[in-house]
PDB file of C-alpha atoms in Angstrom:
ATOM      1  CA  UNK T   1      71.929  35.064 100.888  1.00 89.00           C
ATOM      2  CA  UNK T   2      75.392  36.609  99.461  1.00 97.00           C
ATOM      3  CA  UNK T   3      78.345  34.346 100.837  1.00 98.00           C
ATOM      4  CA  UNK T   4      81.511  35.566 100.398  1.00 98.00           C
ATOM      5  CA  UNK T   5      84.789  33.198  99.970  1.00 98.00           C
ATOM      6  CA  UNK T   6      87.989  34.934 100.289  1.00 99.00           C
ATOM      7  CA  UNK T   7      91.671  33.715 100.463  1.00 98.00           C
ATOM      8  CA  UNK T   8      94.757  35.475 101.038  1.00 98.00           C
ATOM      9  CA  UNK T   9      98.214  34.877 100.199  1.00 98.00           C
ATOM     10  CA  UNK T  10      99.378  36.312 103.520  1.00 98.00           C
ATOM     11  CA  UNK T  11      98.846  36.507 106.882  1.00 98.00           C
ATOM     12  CA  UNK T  12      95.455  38.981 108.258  1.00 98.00           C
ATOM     13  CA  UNK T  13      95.367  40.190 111.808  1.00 98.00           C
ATOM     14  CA  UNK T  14      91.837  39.304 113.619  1.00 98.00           C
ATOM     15  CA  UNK T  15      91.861  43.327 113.423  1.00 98.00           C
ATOM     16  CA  UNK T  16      91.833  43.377 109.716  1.00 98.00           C
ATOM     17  CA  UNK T  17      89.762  40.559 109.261  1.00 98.00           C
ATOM     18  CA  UNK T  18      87.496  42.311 111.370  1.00 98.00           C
ATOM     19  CA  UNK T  19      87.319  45.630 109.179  1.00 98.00           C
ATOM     20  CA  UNK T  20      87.103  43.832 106.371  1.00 98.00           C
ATOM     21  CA  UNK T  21      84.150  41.988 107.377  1.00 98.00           C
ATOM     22  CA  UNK T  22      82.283  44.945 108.938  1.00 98.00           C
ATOM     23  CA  UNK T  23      83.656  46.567 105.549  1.00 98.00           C
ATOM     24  CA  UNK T  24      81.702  44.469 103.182  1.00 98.00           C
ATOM     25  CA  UNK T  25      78.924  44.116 105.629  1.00 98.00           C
ATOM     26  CA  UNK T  26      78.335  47.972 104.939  1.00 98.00           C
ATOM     27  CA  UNK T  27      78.859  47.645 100.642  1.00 98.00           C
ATOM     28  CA  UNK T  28      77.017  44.534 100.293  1.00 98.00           C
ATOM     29  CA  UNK T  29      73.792  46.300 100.159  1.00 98.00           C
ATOM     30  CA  UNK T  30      74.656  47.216  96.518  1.00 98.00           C
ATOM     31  CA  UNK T  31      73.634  44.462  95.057  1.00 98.00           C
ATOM     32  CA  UNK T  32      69.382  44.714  95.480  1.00 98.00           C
ATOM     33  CA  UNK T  33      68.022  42.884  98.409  1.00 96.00           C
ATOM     34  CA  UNK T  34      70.803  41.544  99.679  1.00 97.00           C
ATOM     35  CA  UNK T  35      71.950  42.909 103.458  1.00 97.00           C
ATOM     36  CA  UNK T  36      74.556  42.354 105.580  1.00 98.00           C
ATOM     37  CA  UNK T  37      71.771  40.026 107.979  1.00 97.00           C
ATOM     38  CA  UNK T  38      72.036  37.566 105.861  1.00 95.00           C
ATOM     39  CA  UNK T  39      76.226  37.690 104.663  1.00 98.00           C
ATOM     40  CA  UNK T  40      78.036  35.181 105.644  1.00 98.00           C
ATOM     41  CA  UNK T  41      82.099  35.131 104.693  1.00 98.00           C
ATOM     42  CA  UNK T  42      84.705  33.204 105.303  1.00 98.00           C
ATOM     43  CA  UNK T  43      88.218  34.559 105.636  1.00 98.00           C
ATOM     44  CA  UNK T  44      91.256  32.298 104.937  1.00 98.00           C
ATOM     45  CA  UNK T  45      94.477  33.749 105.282  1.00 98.00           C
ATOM     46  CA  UNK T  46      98.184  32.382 104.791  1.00 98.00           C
ATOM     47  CA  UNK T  47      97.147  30.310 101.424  1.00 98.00           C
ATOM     48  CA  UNK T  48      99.721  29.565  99.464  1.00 98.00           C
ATOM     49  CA  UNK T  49      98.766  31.101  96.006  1.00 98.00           C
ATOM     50  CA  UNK T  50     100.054  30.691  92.442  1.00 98.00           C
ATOM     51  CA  UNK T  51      99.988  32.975  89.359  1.00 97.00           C
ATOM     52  CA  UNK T  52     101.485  33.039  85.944  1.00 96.00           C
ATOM     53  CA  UNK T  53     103.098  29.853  87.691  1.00 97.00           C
ATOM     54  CA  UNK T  54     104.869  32.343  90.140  1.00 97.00           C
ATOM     55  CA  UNK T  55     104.120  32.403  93.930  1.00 97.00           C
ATOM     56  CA  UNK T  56     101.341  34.725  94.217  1.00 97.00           C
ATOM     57  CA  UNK T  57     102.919  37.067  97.184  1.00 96.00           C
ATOM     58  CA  UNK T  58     100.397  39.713  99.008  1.00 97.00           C
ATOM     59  CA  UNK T  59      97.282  38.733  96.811  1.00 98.00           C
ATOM     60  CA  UNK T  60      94.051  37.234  96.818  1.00 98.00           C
ATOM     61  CA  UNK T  61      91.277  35.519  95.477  1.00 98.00           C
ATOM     62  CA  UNK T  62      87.219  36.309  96.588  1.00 98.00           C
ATOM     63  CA  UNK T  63      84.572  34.314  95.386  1.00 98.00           C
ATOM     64  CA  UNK T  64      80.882  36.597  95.482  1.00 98.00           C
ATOM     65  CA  UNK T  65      78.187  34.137  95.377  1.00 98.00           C
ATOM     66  CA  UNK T  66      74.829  35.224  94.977  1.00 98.00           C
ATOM     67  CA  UNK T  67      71.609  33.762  95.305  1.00 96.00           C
ATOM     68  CA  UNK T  68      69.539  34.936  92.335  1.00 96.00           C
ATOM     69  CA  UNK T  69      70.912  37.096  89.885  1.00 97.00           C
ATOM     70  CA  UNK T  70      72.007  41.033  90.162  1.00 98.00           C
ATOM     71  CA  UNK T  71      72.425  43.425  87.340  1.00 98.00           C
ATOM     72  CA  UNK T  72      75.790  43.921  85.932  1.00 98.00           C
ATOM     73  CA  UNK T  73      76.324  47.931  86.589  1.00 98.00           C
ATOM     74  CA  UNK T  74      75.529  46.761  90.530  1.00 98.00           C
ATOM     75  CA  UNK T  75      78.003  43.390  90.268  1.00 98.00           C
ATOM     76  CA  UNK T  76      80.684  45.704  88.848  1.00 98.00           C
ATOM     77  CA  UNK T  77      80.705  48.647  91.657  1.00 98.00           C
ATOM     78  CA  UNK T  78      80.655  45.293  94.301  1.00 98.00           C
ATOM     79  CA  UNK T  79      83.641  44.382  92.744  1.00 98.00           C
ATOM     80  CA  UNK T  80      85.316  48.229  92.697  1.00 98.00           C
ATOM     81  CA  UNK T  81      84.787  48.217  96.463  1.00 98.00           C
ATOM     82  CA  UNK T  82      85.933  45.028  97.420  1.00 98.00           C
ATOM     83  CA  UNK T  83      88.925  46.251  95.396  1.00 98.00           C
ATOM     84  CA  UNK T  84      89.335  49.323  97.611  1.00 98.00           C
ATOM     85  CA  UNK T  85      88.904  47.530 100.784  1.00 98.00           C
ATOM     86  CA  UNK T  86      91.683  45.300 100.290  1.00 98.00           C
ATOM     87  CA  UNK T  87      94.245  48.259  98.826  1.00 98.00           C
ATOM     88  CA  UNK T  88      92.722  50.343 102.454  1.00 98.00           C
ATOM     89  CA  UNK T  89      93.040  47.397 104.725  1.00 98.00           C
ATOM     90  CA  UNK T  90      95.822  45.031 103.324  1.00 98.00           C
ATOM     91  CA  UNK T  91      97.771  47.539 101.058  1.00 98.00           C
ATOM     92  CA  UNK T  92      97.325  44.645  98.824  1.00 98.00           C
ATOM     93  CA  UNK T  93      97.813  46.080  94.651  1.00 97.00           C
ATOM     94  CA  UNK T  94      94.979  45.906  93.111  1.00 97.00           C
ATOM     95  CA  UNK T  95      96.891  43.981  90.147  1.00 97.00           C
ATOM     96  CA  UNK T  96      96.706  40.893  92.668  1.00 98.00           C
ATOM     97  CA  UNK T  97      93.616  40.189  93.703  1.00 98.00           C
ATOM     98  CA  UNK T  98      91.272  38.531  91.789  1.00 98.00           C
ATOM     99  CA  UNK T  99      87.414  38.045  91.711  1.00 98.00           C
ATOM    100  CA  UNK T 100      84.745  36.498  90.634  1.00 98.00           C
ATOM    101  CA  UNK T 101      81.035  36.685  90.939  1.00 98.00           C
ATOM    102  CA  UNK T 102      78.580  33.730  90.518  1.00 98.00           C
ATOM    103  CA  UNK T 103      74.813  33.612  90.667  1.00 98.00           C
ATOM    104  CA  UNK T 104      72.489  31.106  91.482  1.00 96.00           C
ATOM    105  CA  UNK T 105      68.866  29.983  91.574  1.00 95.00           C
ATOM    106  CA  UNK T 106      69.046  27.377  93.721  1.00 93.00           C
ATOM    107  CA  UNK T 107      70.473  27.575  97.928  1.00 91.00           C
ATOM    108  CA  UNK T 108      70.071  25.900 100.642  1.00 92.00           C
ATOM    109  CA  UNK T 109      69.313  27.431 103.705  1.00 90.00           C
ATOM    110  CA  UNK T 110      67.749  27.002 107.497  1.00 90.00           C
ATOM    111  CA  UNK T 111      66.918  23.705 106.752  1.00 95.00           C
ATOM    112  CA  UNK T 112      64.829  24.596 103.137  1.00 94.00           C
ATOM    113  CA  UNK T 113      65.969  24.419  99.775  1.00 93.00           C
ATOM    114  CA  UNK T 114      64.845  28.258  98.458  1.00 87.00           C
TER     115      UNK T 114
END
């Protein structure tokens, strides 16, 4: 189960939060077994956002968490596309957003520890 955690510096219309959902839903199937039937992402928009100790304006931050792990070639082109959704949808420069991927063994999930 991939969750992904994103925050934005600025206000996202329910439109673009849409696209961008059904967006990753379609790329997410580049890391091996994972599918968008069992995504789940949470969109927060408006955050206020600091970088270099300067307000972070039209930027954002996505966490990628995995369960298990995912080879690095596949982690990297994940990252690439999430990338170019965000210039597509957002017109948001590259040069602010930042990711990160993490991987783990353990999840909880309907009800079971997997």
């Amino acid at each position: 189960m991939p969750f992904i955690d994103i925050d934005f510096s600025e206000k996202v219309t329910e439109n673009q939060q849409d696209e961008i959902k059904s967006r990753l839903g379609e790329i997410i199937d580049i890391i091996p077994n994972k599918t968008e039937e069992w995504l789940m992402i949470k969109i927060a928009d408006d955050q206020k956002m600091y970088f270099s100790g300067k307000k972070l304006e039209n930027g954002a931050y996505t966490a990628v968490n995995l369960h298990m792990s995912a080879p690095m070639e596949n982690k990297g082109k994940l990252v690439e596309k999430i990338f170019e959704i965000y210039s597509d949808v957002l017109s948001i420069n590259p040069q602010n957003v930042f990711i990160t991927v993490s991987e783990f063994n353990n999840w909880g999930v309907e009800g079971k520890f997997v």
